[in-house]
Coordinates of C-alpha atoms and ligand atoms in Angstrom, one line a residue:
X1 CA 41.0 30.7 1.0
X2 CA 37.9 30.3 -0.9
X3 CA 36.9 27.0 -1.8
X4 CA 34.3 26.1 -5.2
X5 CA 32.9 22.8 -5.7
X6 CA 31.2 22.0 -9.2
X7 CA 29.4 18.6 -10.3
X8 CA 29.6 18.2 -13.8
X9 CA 27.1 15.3 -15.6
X10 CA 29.1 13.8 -18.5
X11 CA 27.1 13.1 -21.6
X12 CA 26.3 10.7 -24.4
X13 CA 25.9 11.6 -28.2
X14 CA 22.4 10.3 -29.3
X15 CA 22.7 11.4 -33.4
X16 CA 25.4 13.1 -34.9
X17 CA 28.7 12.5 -33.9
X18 CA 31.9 12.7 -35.9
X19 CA 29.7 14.7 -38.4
X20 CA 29.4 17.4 -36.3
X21 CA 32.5 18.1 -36.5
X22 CA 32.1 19.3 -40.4
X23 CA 29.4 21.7 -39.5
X24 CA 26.7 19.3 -39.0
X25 CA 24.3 19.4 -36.3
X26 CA 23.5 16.6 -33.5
X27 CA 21.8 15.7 -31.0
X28 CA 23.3 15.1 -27.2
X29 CA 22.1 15.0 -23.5
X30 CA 23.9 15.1 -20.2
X31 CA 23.1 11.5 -18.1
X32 CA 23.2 11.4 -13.8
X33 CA 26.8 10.2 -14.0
X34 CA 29.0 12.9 -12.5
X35 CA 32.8 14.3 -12.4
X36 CA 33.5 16.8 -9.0
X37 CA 35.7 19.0 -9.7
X38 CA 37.0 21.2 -6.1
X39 CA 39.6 23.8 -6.2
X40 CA 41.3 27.2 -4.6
X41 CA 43.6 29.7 -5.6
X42 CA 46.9 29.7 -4.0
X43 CA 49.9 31.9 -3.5
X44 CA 52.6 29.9 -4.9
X45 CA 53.0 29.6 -8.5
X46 CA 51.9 25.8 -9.0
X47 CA 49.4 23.9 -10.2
X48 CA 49.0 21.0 -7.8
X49 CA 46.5 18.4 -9.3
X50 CA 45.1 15.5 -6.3
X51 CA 43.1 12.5 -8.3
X52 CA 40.4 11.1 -6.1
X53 CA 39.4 8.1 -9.2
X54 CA 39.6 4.5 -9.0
X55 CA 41.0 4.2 -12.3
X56 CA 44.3 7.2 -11.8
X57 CA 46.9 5.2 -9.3
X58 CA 49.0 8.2 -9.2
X59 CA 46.8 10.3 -7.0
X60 CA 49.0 14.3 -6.8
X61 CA 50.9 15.7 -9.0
X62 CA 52.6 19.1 -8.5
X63 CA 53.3 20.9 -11.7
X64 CA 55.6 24.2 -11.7
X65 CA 53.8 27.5 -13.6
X66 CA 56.8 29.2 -15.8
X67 CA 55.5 32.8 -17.2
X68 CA 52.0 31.6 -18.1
X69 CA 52.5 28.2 -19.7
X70 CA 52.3 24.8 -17.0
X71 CA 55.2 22.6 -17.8
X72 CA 54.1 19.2 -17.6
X73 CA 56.1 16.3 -15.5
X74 CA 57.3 14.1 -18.0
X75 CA 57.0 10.8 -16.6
X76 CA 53.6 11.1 -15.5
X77 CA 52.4 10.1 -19.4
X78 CA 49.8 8.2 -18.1
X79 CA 47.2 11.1 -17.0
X80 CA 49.2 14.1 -18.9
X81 CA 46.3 14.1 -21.4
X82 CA 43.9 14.6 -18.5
X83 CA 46.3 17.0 -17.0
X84 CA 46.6 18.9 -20.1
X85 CA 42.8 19.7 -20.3
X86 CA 43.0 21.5 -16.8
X87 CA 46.7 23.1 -17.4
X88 CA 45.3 24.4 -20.9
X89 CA 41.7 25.4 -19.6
X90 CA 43.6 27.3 -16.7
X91 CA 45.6 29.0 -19.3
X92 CA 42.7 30.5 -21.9
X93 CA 40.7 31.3 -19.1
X94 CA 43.8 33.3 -17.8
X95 CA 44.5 35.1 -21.3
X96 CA 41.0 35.6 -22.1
X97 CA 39.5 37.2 -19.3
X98 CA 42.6 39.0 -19.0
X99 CA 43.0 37.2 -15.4
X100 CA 46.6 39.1 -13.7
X101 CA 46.4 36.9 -10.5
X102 CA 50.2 35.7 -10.5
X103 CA 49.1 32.7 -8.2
X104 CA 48.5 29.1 -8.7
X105 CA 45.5 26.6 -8.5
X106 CA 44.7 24.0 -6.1
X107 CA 42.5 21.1 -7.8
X108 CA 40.9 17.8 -6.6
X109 CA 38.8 15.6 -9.2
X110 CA 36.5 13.1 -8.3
X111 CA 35.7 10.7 -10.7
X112 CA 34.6 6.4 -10.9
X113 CA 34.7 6.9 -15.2
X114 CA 37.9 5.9 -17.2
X115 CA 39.5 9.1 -18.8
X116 CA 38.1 7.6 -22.0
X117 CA 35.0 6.0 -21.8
X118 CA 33.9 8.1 -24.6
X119 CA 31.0 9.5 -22.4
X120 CA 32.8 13.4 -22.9
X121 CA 34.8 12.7 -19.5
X122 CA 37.7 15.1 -21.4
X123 CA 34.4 17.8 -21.8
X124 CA 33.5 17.5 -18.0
X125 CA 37.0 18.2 -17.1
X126 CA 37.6 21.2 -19.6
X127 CA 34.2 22.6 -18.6
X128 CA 34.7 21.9 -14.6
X129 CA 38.2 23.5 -14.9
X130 CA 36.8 27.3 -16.8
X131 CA 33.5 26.9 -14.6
X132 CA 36.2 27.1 -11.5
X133 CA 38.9 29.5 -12.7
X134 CA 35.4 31.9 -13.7
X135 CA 33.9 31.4 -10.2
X136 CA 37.7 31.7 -8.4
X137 CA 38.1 35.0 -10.2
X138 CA 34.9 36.6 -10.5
X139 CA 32.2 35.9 -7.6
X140 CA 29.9 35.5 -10.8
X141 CA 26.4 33.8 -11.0
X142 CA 27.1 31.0 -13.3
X143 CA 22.9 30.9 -13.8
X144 CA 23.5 33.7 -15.8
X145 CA 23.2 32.7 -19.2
X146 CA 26.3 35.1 -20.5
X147 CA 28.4 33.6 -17.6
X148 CA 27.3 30.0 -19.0
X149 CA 28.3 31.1 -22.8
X150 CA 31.5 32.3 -21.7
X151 CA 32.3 28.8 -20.0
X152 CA 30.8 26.8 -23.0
X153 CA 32.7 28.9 -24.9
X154 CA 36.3 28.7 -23.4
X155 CA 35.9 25.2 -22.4
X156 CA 34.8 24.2 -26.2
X157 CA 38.5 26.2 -27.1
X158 CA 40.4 24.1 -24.5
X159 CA 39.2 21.2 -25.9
X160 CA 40.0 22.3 -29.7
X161 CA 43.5 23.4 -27.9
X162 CA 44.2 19.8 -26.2
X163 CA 42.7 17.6 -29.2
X164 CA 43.6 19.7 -32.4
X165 CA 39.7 19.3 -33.8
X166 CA 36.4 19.4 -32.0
X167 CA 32.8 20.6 -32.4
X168 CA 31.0 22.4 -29.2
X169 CA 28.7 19.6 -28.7
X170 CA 30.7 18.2 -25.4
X171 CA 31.5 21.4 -23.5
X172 CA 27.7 22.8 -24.6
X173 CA 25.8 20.0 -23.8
X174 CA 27.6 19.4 -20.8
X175 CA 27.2 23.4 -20.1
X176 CA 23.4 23.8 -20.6
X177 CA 22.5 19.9 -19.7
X178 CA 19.2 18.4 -20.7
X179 CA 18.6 16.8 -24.4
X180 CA 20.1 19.6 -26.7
X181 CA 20.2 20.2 -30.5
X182 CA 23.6 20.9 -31.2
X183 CA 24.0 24.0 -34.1
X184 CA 27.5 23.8 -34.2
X185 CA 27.7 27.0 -36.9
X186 CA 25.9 29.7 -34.5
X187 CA 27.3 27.6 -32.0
X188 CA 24.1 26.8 -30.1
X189 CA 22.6 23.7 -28.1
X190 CA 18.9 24.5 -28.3
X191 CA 16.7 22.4 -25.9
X192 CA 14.8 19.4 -26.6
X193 CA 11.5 18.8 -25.0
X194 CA 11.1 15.6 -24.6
X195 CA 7.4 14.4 -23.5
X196 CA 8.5 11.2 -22.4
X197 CA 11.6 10.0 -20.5
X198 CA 13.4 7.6 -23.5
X199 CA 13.8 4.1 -22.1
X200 CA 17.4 3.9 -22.5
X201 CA 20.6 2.1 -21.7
X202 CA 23.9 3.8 -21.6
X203 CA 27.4 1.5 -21.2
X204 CA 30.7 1.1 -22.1
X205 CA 33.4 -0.9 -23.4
X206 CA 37.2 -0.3 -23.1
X207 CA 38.1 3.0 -25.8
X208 CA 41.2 1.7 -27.6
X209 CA 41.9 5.0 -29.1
X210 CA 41.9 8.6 -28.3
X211 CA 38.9 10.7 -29.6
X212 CA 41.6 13.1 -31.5
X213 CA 42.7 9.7 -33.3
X214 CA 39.4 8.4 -34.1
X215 CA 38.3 12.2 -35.8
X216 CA 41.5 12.3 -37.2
X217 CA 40.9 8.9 -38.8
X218 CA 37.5 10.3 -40.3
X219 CA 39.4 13.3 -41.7
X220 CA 41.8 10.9 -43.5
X221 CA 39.2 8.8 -45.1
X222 CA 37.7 12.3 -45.8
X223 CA 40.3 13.1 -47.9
X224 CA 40.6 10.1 -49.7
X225 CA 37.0 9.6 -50.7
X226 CA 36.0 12.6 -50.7
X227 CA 32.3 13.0 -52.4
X228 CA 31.5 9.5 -50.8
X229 CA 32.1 11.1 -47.0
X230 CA 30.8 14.4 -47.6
X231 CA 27.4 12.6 -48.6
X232 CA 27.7 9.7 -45.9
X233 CA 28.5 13.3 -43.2
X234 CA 24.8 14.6 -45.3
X235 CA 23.6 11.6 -44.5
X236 CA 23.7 11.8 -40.9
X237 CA 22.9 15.7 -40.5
X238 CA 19.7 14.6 -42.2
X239 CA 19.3 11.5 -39.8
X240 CA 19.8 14.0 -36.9
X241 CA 16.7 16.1 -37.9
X242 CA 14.5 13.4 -38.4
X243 CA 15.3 12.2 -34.9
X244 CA 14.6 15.5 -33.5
X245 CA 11.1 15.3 -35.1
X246 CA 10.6 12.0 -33.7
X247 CA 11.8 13.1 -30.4
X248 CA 9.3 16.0 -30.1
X249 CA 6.7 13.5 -31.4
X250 CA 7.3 10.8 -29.1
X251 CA 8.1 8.3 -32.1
X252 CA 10.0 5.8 -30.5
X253 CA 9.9 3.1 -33.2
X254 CA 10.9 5.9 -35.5
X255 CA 13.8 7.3 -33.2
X256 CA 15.0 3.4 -32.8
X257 CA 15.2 2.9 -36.7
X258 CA 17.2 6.0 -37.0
X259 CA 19.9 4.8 -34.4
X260 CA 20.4 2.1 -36.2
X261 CA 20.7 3.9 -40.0
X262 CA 23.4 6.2 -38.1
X263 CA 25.2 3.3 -36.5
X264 CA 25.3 1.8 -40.1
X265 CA 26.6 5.1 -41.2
X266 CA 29.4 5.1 -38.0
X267 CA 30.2 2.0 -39.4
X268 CA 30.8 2.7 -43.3
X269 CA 32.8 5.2 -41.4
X270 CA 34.8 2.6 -39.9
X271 CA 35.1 3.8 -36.2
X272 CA 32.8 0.9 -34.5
X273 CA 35.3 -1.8 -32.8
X274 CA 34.5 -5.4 -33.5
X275 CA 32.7 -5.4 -29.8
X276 CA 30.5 -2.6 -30.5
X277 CA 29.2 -4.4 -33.8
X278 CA 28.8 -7.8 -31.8
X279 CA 26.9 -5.6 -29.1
X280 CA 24.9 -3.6 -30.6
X281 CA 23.5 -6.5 -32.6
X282 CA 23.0 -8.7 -30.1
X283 CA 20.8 -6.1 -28.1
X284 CA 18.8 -5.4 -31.7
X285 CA 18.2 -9.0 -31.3
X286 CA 16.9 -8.6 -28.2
X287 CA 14.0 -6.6 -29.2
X288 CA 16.1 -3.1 -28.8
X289 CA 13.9 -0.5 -31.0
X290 CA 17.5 0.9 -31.9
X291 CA 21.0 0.9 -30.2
X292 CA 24.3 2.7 -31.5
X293 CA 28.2 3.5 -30.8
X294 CA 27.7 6.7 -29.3
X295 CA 31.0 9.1 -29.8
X296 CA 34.2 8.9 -31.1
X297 CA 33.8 5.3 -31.0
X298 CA 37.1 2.7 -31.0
X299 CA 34.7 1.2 -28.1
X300 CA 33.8 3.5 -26.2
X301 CA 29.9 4.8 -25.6
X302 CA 26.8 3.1 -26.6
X303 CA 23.3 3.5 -26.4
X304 CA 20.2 1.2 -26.9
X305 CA 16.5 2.4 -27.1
X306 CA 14.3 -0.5 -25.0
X307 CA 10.2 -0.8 -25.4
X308 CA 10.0 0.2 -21.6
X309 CA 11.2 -0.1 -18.1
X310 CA 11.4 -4.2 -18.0
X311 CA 12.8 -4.3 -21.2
X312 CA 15.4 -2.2 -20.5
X313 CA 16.6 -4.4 -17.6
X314 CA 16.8 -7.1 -19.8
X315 CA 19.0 -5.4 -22.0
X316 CA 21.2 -3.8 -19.5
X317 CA 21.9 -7.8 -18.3
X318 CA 23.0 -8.9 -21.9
X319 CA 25.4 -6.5 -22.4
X320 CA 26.8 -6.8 -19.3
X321 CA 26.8 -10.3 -20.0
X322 CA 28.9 -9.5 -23.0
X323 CA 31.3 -7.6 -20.9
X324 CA 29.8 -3.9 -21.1
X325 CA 29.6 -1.6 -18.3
X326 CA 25.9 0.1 -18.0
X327 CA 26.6 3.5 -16.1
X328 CA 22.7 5.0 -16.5
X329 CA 19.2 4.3 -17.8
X330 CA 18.2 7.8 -18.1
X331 CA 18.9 11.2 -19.5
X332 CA 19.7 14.1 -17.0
X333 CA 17.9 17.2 -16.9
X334 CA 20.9 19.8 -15.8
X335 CA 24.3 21.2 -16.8
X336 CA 27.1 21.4 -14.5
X337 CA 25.5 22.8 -10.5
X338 CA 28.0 24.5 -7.3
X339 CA 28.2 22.0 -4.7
X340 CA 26.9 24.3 -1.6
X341 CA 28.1 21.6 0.5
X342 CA 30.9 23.5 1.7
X343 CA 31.3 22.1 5.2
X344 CA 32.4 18.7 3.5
X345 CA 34.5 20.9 1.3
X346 CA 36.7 22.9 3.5
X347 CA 37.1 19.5 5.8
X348 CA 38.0 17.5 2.6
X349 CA 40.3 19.9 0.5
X350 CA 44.3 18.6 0.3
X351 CA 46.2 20.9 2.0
Ligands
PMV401 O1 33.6 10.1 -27.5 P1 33.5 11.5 -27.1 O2 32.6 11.7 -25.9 O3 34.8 12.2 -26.9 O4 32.7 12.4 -28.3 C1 33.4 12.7 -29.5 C2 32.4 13.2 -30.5 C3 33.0 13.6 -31.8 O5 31.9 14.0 -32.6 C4 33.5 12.4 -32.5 C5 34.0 14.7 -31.8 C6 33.5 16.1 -31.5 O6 34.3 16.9 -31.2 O7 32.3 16.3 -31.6

């Protein structure tokens, strides 16, 4: 049976977050960190799920398909939410490309990331999982930029499925790859040309709460101070194109000060955790031009904007020092690719 592998980049947000969700647009990139997703169609009506990631110690899970809904095992709690993104995925790809294939899937995915760094690991997997049932079904050219919408598309619906909210900026940016302007009304993410590579450092902390919780807490202080967040979600929308002039201008001082005004802005909006705030000042301290929660936040993502290469280093070593992981120092150029590498494929694939 045929066998497709796909390397999906995961992303960080550079402006915009949570505000993006009201219709506001942001700014996001893809980074060289990757999730493999490999999988087959199968005869038998299952959906059997192998985890090849550090951080998942159950490692296969068999889940039976009943009509066209996948009934999830309920004691395995602990990656349902992860399984849910590939069970649901599966499902809208099935019912919206009319897919009448009465067989199963067979799915490995390959990841070193927590399932909530806050880095769009839930994206990678909703995007990965349409990318594969498109390809399974269809021998299409995912180059095609119709055959890309369609994934972004169905992969930004999973995730509004699994989570309740979300904007497209995940599953698009994570589609197209590359530094992208996020129009979450059309929805579009238009590219970003860069003339410099940004001197970045991209890390982590332990997320203590689920993205759906952290947008859900925004939409409850939303509703309670209403006129104060609709201006503080303004606020940012106008940050984000300022730092997409300063971007296309190669303004780095100017990008730097406008991390920090949206992190202050994150903040008023009270999803920074008490080691993001230590973090993120400590590293301003250090000479970063600007550094930020970058996501949902609760922990999570974070970025910092260094004066060059050296600098950089330095401030990759104090937050590590304060307990961070640093997973890249660079954007990435490219959306999810096809592994052609299907020698190691076919020798790998659970049988
Ligand atoms: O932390 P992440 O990678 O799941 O990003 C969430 C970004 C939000 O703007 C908070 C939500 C969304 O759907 O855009």
């Amino acid at each position: 049976m045929n066998v497709i592998s796909i390397k999906i980049p995961v992303k960080i947000t550079l402006f915009g977050e949570h505000a993006v969700v009201y219709n506001k647009p942001a700014i996001a990139s893809t980074i060289p960190v990757f999730i493999n997703i490999l999988g087959r169609s199968i005869k038998e009506k299952k959906l059997i799920i192998e985890f090849n990631d550090i951080n998942i110690p159950t490692k296969k899970v068999v889940l039976d398909k009943i009509t066209n809904t996948y009934v999830l095992v309920p004691n395995e709690i602990y990656i349902s939410r992860f399984i849910s993104y590939i069970a649901t995925g599966l499902d809208i790809c099935k019912n919206e490309l009319q897919i009448t294939d009465e067989g199963g899937y067979e799915i490995r995915i390959e990841s070193t990331l927590p399932i909530g760094a806050g880095l769009g690991t839930s994206a990678a997997i909703s995007v990965g999982t349409i990318a594969l049932c498109v390809l399974l079904s269809y021998n299409k050219d995912v180059e095609d930029p119709s055959i890309r919408k369609i994934i972004a598309l169905l992969a930004w619906k999973t995730e509004q499925k699994v989570q309740g909210m979300a904007s497209p900026m995940d599953t698009f940016t994570i589609t197209y790859g590359g530094l992208r302007y996020i129009k979450p009304w059309i929805p579009e993410a238009e590219y970003i040309n860069s003339p410099n590579q940004l001197n970045i450092i991209v890390g982590y902390t332990p997320k203590k709460f689920t993205t759906a919780e952290l947008v859900k807490n925004v939409k409850n202080l939303k509703v309670k101070e209403e006129k104060i967040i609709e201006k503080l979600l303004d606020i940012i929308g106008e940050i984000v194109e300022e730092a997409r002039d300063a971007i296309i201008k190669n303004d780095v001082e100017r990008l730097g000060t406008l991390m920090n005004v949206n992190h202050g802005v994150l903040e008023a909006l009270g999803i920074v955790s008490l080691d993001h705030s230590y973090i993120i000042k400590t590293l301003i301290a250090a000479g970063a031009l600007g550094a930020k929660t970058s996501g949902a936040g609760g922990g999570g993502a974070f970025i910092a904007l260094a004066k060059n290469k050296i600098h950089a280093t330095l401030l990759k070593n104090i937050a590590e020092a304060l307990g961070a992981r640093i997973v890249a120092m660079e954007l990435y150029e490219k959306g999810f690719i096809i592994n052609n590498d299907s020698s190691r494929v076919l020798k790998d694939l659970i049988v």
